[in-house]
XYZ file of N, CA, C and O in Angstrom:
444
model
N 13.401 -9.949 11.228
C 12.103 -9.906 10.581
C 11.385 -11.221 10.839
O 11.938 -12.283 10.622
N 10.172 -11.153 11.277
C 9.391 -12.342 11.597
C 8.691 -12.922 10.373
O 8.681 -14.102 10.150
N 8.085 -12.050 9.566
C 7.266 -12.523 8.461
C 7.344 -11.526 7.305
O 7.276 -10.325 7.523
N 7.499 -12.035 6.088
C 7.450 -11.151 4.934
C 5.988 -10.792 4.699
O 5.130 -11.670 4.642
N 5.703 -9.510 4.604
C 4.318 -9.064 4.477
C 3.999 -8.635 3.053
O 4.895 -8.414 2.243
N 2.707 -8.501 2.798
C 2.248 -8.041 1.492
C 1.587 -6.673 1.640
O 0.673 -6.502 2.437
N 2.084 -5.739 0.859
C 1.544 -4.383 0.813
C 0.867 -4.235 -0.546
O 1.502 -4.477 -1.573
N -0.419 -3.911 -0.536
C -1.150 -3.751 -1.793
C -1.629 -2.313 -1.899
O -2.208 -1.763 -0.958
N -1.368 -1.712 -3.058
C -1.819 -0.359 -3.343
C -2.929 -0.484 -4.376
O -2.711 -0.974 -5.481
N -4.131 -0.074 -3.971
C -5.289 -0.101 -4.869
C -5.473 1.299 -5.430
O -5.569 2.263 -4.667
N -5.516 1.402 -6.750
C -5.687 2.714 -7.364
C -6.131 2.590 -8.798
O -6.656 1.554 -9.212
N -5.913 3.658 -9.547
C -6.330 3.680 -10.945
C -5.443 4.641 -11.726
O -4.729 5.456 -11.142
N -5.499 4.521 -13.031
C -4.761 5.438 -13.906
C -5.235 6.875 -13.676
O -4.449 7.796 -13.634
N -6.549 7.015 -13.521
C -7.155 8.329 -13.315
C -7.016 8.688 -11.837
O -7.300 7.872 -10.973
N -6.576 9.900 -11.562
C -6.424 10.337 -10.174
C -7.800 10.549 -9.557
O -8.711 11.085 -10.185
N -7.943 10.140 -8.322
C -9.175 10.299 -7.542
C -9.640 11.755 -7.613
O -8.843 12.676 -7.437
N -10.923 11.967 -7.855
C -11.468 13.318 -7.994
C -11.191 14.188 -6.772
O -10.962 15.384 -6.879
N -11.188 13.597 -5.604
C -10.918 14.346 -4.373
C -9.426 14.471 -4.092
O -9.035 15.093 -3.115
N -8.611 13.865 -4.941
C -7.165 13.821 -4.704
C -6.383 14.473 -5.843
O -5.267 14.084 -6.148
N -6.976 15.476 -6.468
C -6.418 16.082 -7.670
C -4.968 16.541 -7.523
O -4.166 16.342 -8.416
N -4.592 17.110 -6.420
C -3.221 17.615 -6.260
C -2.258 16.597 -5.672
O -1.124 16.930 -5.357
N -2.696 15.368 -5.534
C -1.858 14.321 -4.962
C -1.231 13.472 -6.068
O -1.698 13.471 -7.196
N -0.175 12.717 -5.738
C 0.458 11.844 -6.738
C -0.495 10.746 -7.210
O -1.428 10.376 -6.503
N -0.200 10.216 -8.383
C -1.000 9.117 -8.920
C -0.749 7.846 -8.106
O 0.191 7.767 -7.313
N -1.572 6.851 -8.343
C -1.407 5.567 -7.654
C -0.058 4.949 -8.004
O 0.632 4.418 -7.130
N 0.331 5.033 -9.267
C 1.623 4.475 -9.689
C 2.767 5.227 -9.025
O 3.732 4.611 -8.555
N 2.688 6.556 -8.977
C 3.724 7.346 -8.318
C 3.809 6.998 -6.837
O 4.899 6.890 -6.266
N 2.652 6.805 -6.200
C 2.618 6.433 -4.782
C 3.257 5.067 -4.586
O 4.044 4.869 -3.651
N 2.959 4.126 -5.461
C 3.544 2.793 -5.392
C 5.071 2.881 -5.460
O 5.782 2.295 -4.636
N 5.585 3.614 -6.443
C 7.032 3.736 -6.625
C 7.683 4.443 -5.438
O 8.772 4.057 -4.989
N 7.024 5.454 -4.908
C 7.527 6.202 -3.750
C 7.602 5.282 -2.524
O 8.611 5.252 -1.820
N 6.532 4.525 -2.278
C 6.520 3.601 -1.141
C 7.577 2.511 -1.295
O 8.263 2.168 -0.328
N 7.706 1.991 -2.490
C 8.688 0.942 -2.747
C 10.101 1.435 -2.424
O 10.872 0.753 -1.747
N 10.431 2.641 -2.869
C 11.753 3.205 -2.609
C 11.950 3.506 -1.127
O 12.995 3.184 -0.545
N 10.956 4.111 -0.497
C 11.068 4.491 0.917
C 11.212 3.264 1.811
O 12.046 3.239 2.721
N 10.417 2.241 1.553
C 10.462 1.031 2.377
C 11.780 0.287 2.191
O 12.378 -0.184 3.156
N 12.271 0.216 0.952
C 13.530 -0.500 0.723
C 14.715 0.229 1.353
O 15.686 -0.405 1.766
N 14.636 1.565 1.455
C 15.700 2.325 2.135
C 15.631 2.144 3.651
O 16.642 1.996 4.315
N 14.442 2.177 4.192
C 14.255 2.098 5.643
C 14.471 0.673 6.165
O 14.955 0.489 7.275
N 14.094 -0.319 5.362
C 14.183 -1.722 5.773
C 14.958 -2.528 4.728
O 14.402 -3.432 4.101
N 16.248 -2.226 4.541
C 17.019 -2.955 3.518
C 17.144 -4.434 3.888
O 17.185 -4.793 5.067
N 17.199 -5.257 2.871
C 17.330 -6.709 3.043
C 16.186 -7.317 3.845
O 16.340 -8.372 4.454
N 15.058 -6.620 3.890
C 13.854 -7.127 4.554
C 12.718 -6.968 3.541
O 12.005 -5.972 3.547
N 12.589 -7.914 2.647
C 11.662 -7.752 1.529
C 10.194 -7.645 1.940
O 9.744 -8.284 2.889
N 9.512 -6.795 1.203
C 8.067 -6.623 1.323
C 7.499 -6.941 -0.054
O 7.978 -6.412 -1.053
N 6.514 -7.803 -0.108
C 5.843 -8.063 -1.378
C 4.907 -6.895 -1.627
O 4.066 -6.578 -0.783
N 5.085 -6.221 -2.767
C 4.254 -5.059 -3.080
C 3.540 -5.297 -4.401
O 4.129 -5.804 -5.350
N 2.258 -4.914 -4.414
C 1.457 -5.052 -5.633
C 0.657 -3.782 -5.858
O 0.139 -3.189 -4.913
N 0.546 -3.391 -7.119
C -0.294 -2.266 -7.519
C -1.487 -2.855 -8.255
O -1.326 -3.558 -9.249
N -2.676 -2.598 -7.729
C -3.904 -3.160 -8.298
C -4.743 -2.041 -8.902
O -5.045 -1.050 -8.235
N -5.118 -2.204 -10.165
C -6.021 -1.268 -10.829
C -7.445 -1.624 -10.390
O -7.934 -2.712 -10.689
N -8.098 -0.711 -9.673
C -9.425 -1.012 -9.134
C -10.468 -1.229 -10.230
O -11.481 -1.867 -9.993
N -10.204 -0.703 -11.422
C -11.158 -0.884 -12.520
C -10.852 -2.114 -13.367
O -11.627 -2.474 -14.246
N -9.733 -2.765 -13.093
C -9.345 -3.969 -13.819
C -8.534 -4.874 -12.892
O -7.379 -5.169 -13.162
N -9.170 -5.321 -11.781
C -8.431 -6.129 -10.812
C -8.207 -7.551 -11.319
O -8.922 -8.018 -12.209
N -7.232 -8.240 -10.738
C -7.036 -9.643 -11.108
C -8.205 -10.483 -10.592
O -9.024 -10.001 -9.811
N -8.265 -11.719 -11.016
C -9.369 -12.605 -10.644
C -9.295 -13.089 -9.202
O -10.243 -13.695 -8.712
N -8.189 -12.845 -8.521
C -8.038 -13.248 -7.122
C -9.196 -12.661 -6.314
O -9.361 -11.447 -6.227
N -10.021 -13.514 -5.745
C -11.298 -13.101 -5.156
C -11.188 -12.004 -4.098
O -11.916 -11.020 -4.140
N -10.288 -12.151 -3.134
C -10.189 -11.158 -2.065
C -9.733 -9.808 -2.605
O -10.230 -8.755 -2.176
N -8.833 -9.818 -3.552
C -8.337 -8.577 -4.149
C -9.437 -7.916 -4.973
O -9.656 -6.704 -4.897
N -10.151 -8.723 -5.734
C -11.246 -8.226 -6.567
C -12.352 -7.606 -5.700
O -12.854 -6.519 -6.001
N -12.696 -8.273 -4.602
C -13.727 -7.748 -3.681
C -13.311 -6.410 -3.084
O -14.110 -5.488 -2.988
N -12.042 -6.312 -2.674
C -11.595 -5.064 -2.070
C -11.550 -3.939 -3.105
O -11.916 -2.808 -2.798
N -11.147 -4.239 -4.324
C -11.139 -3.238 -5.396
C -12.560 -2.709 -5.627
O -12.768 -1.499 -5.780
N -13.536 -3.604 -5.610
C -14.939 -3.201 -5.761
C -15.380 -2.328 -4.590
O -16.108 -1.355 -4.763
N -14.916 -2.652 -3.398
C -15.248 -1.873 -2.204
C -14.702 -0.446 -2.317
O -15.383 0.509 -1.946
N -13.490 -0.311 -2.834
C -12.888 1.022 -3.005
C -13.791 1.876 -3.893
O -14.052 3.044 -3.584
N -14.300 1.288 -4.959
C -15.175 2.012 -5.886
C -16.530 2.294 -5.239
O -17.002 3.436 -5.235
N -17.157 1.267 -4.683
C -18.506 1.397 -4.116
C -18.573 2.382 -2.955
O -19.556 3.101 -2.807
N -17.538 2.410 -2.126
C -17.551 3.275 -0.949
C -16.892 4.630 -1.203
O -16.673 5.399 -0.269
N -16.555 4.898 -2.483
C -15.914 6.168 -2.849
C -14.719 6.486 -1.965
O -14.556 7.615 -1.494
N -13.886 5.483 -1.734
C -12.689 5.692 -0.925
C -11.701 6.551 -1.712
O -11.677 6.519 -2.940
N -10.893 7.324 -0.994
C -9.844 8.107 -1.639
C -8.722 7.152 -1.997
O -8.203 6.452 -1.137
N -8.389 7.093 -3.272
C -7.304 6.195 -3.658
C -6.097 6.992 -4.098
O -6.229 8.160 -4.439
N -4.920 6.389 -3.968
C -4.706 4.990 -3.685
C -5.034 4.628 -2.237
O -4.855 5.425 -1.324
N -5.523 3.396 -2.081
C -5.760 2.823 -0.765
C -4.638 1.808 -0.555
O -4.405 0.946 -1.398
N -3.943 1.929 0.559
C -2.814 1.058 0.848
C -3.223 0.091 1.948
O -3.709 0.510 3.005
N -3.047 -1.208 1.676
C -3.322 -2.220 2.700
C -2.046 -2.981 2.998
O -1.205 -3.188 2.117
N -1.902 -3.368 4.244
C -0.779 -4.184 4.679
C -1.377 -5.406 5.363
O -2.085 -5.265 6.359
N -1.156 -6.569 4.742
C -1.740 -7.806 5.253
C -3.259 -7.662 5.434
O -3.824 -8.122 6.419
N -3.908 -6.967 4.506
C -5.358 -6.822 4.523
C -5.891 -5.669 5.350
O -7.078 -5.364 5.300
N -5.051 -4.991 6.101
C -5.478 -3.862 6.939
C -5.196 -2.555 6.207
O -4.096 -2.356 5.681
N -6.171 -1.652 6.173
C -5.973 -0.362 5.530
C -5.002 0.463 6.371
O -5.239 0.712 7.549
N -3.893 0.888 5.750
C -2.888 1.688 6.443
C -2.692 3.054 5.798
O -1.886 3.853 6.266
N -3.442 3.337 4.740
C -3.351 4.628 4.084
C -4.441 4.770 3.049
O -4.854 3.800 2.427
N -4.896 6.001 2.895
C -5.952 6.284 1.916
C -5.739 7.686 1.367
O -5.593 8.642 2.128
N -5.683 7.796 0.035
C -5.501 9.098 -0.607
C -4.054 9.548 -0.589
O -3.373 9.490 -1.592
N -3.594 9.981 0.551
C -2.214 10.431 0.719
C -1.607 9.673 1.907
O -1.594 10.181 3.020
N -1.124 8.449 1.673
C -0.644 7.619 2.787
C 0.547 8.243 3.503
O 1.359 8.936 2.899
N 0.634 7.990 4.790
C 1.705 8.508 5.636
C 2.728 7.402 5.904
O 2.370 6.319 6.369
N 3.983 7.712 5.617
C 5.043 6.735 5.849
C 5.100 6.293 7.301
O 5.292 5.116 7.588
N 4.945 7.222 8.214
C 5.037 6.899 9.641
C 4.044 5.793 10.020
O 4.379 4.869 10.758
N 2.843 5.871 9.499
C 1.815 4.863 9.780
C 2.201 3.510 9.185
O 2.088 2.474 9.839
N 2.676 3.524 7.956
C 3.064 2.285 7.279
C 4.276 1.666 7.970
O 4.317 0.462 8.211
N 5.246 2.489 8.333
C 6.422 1.992 9.050
C 6.022 1.346 10.374
O 6.521 0.287 10.740
N 5.127 1.985 11.110
C 4.687 1.436 12.405
C 4.051 0.057 12.217
O 4.285 -0.861 13.010
N 3.263 -0.098 11.164
C 2.638 -1.398 10.892
C 3.684 -2.443 10.513
O 3.609 -3.585 10.958
N 4.661 -2.055 9.685
C 5.714 -3.002 9.307
C 6.475 -3.483 10.539
O 6.809 -4.661 10.656
N 6.716 -2.576 11.461
C 7.481 -2.928 12.660
C 6.700 -3.874 13.571
O 7.297 -4.654 14.317
N 5.372 -3.860 13.480
C 4.564 -4.827 14.231
C 4.821 -6.256 13.745
O 4.606 -7.214 14.471
N 5.278 -6.375 12.483
C 5.585 -7.680 11.905
C 7.057 -8.037 12.047
O 7.533 -8.987 11.438
N 7.801 -7.239 12.809
C 9.193 -7.548 13.079
C 10.209 -6.886 12.166
O 11.401 -7.174 12.255
N 9.777 -6.010 11.288
C 10.722 -5.292 10.436
C 11.501 -4.301 11.299
O 10.926 -3.638 12.164
N 12.818 -4.224 11.060
C 13.670 -3.342 11.840
C 14.242 -2.246 10.947
O 14.855 -2.543 9.920
N 14.069 -0.974 11.346
C 14.637 0.119 10.551
C 16.154 0.022 10.506
O 16.789 -0.450 11.448
N 16.734 0.487 9.413
C 18.174 0.415 9.202
C 18.942 1.090 10.333
O 20.003 0.633 10.725
N 18.411 2.139 10.910
C 19.129 2.872 11.953
C 19.097 2.161 13.305
O 19.685 2.635 14.263
N 18.433 1.021 13.389
C 18.379 0.286 14.655
C 19.227 -0.981 14.590
O 18.987 -1.933 15.309
N 20.205 -0.951 13.713
C 21.189 -2.025 13.631
C 20.644 -3.386 13.262
O 20.080 -4.066 14.079
N 20.846 -3.733 12.018
C 20.440 -5.066 11.544
C 21.555 -6.051 11.775
O 22.673 -5.799 11.624
């Protein structure tokens, strides 16, 4: 692993109106956390769940949370190192491919 990355899930308690049959932001966060830790054991990823309606004061995070609301993005919106890698119903394959660009190695490729 070259660099520990930060994965941020932007969402809300209320499910996105266009995402009614999809998991909540919290459920998506927990699902991603479990999937990533299984696929990349002993390769930590910093993960944060941000409430878009009550973001922390951290300026970049607050700005992006506002953008999710203003642009009516489907949430949860998943970013990896600031790049959007999923929206509404994120795909593991896409997130895994991005992690591997940072040097993360899947468990089946011999750590």
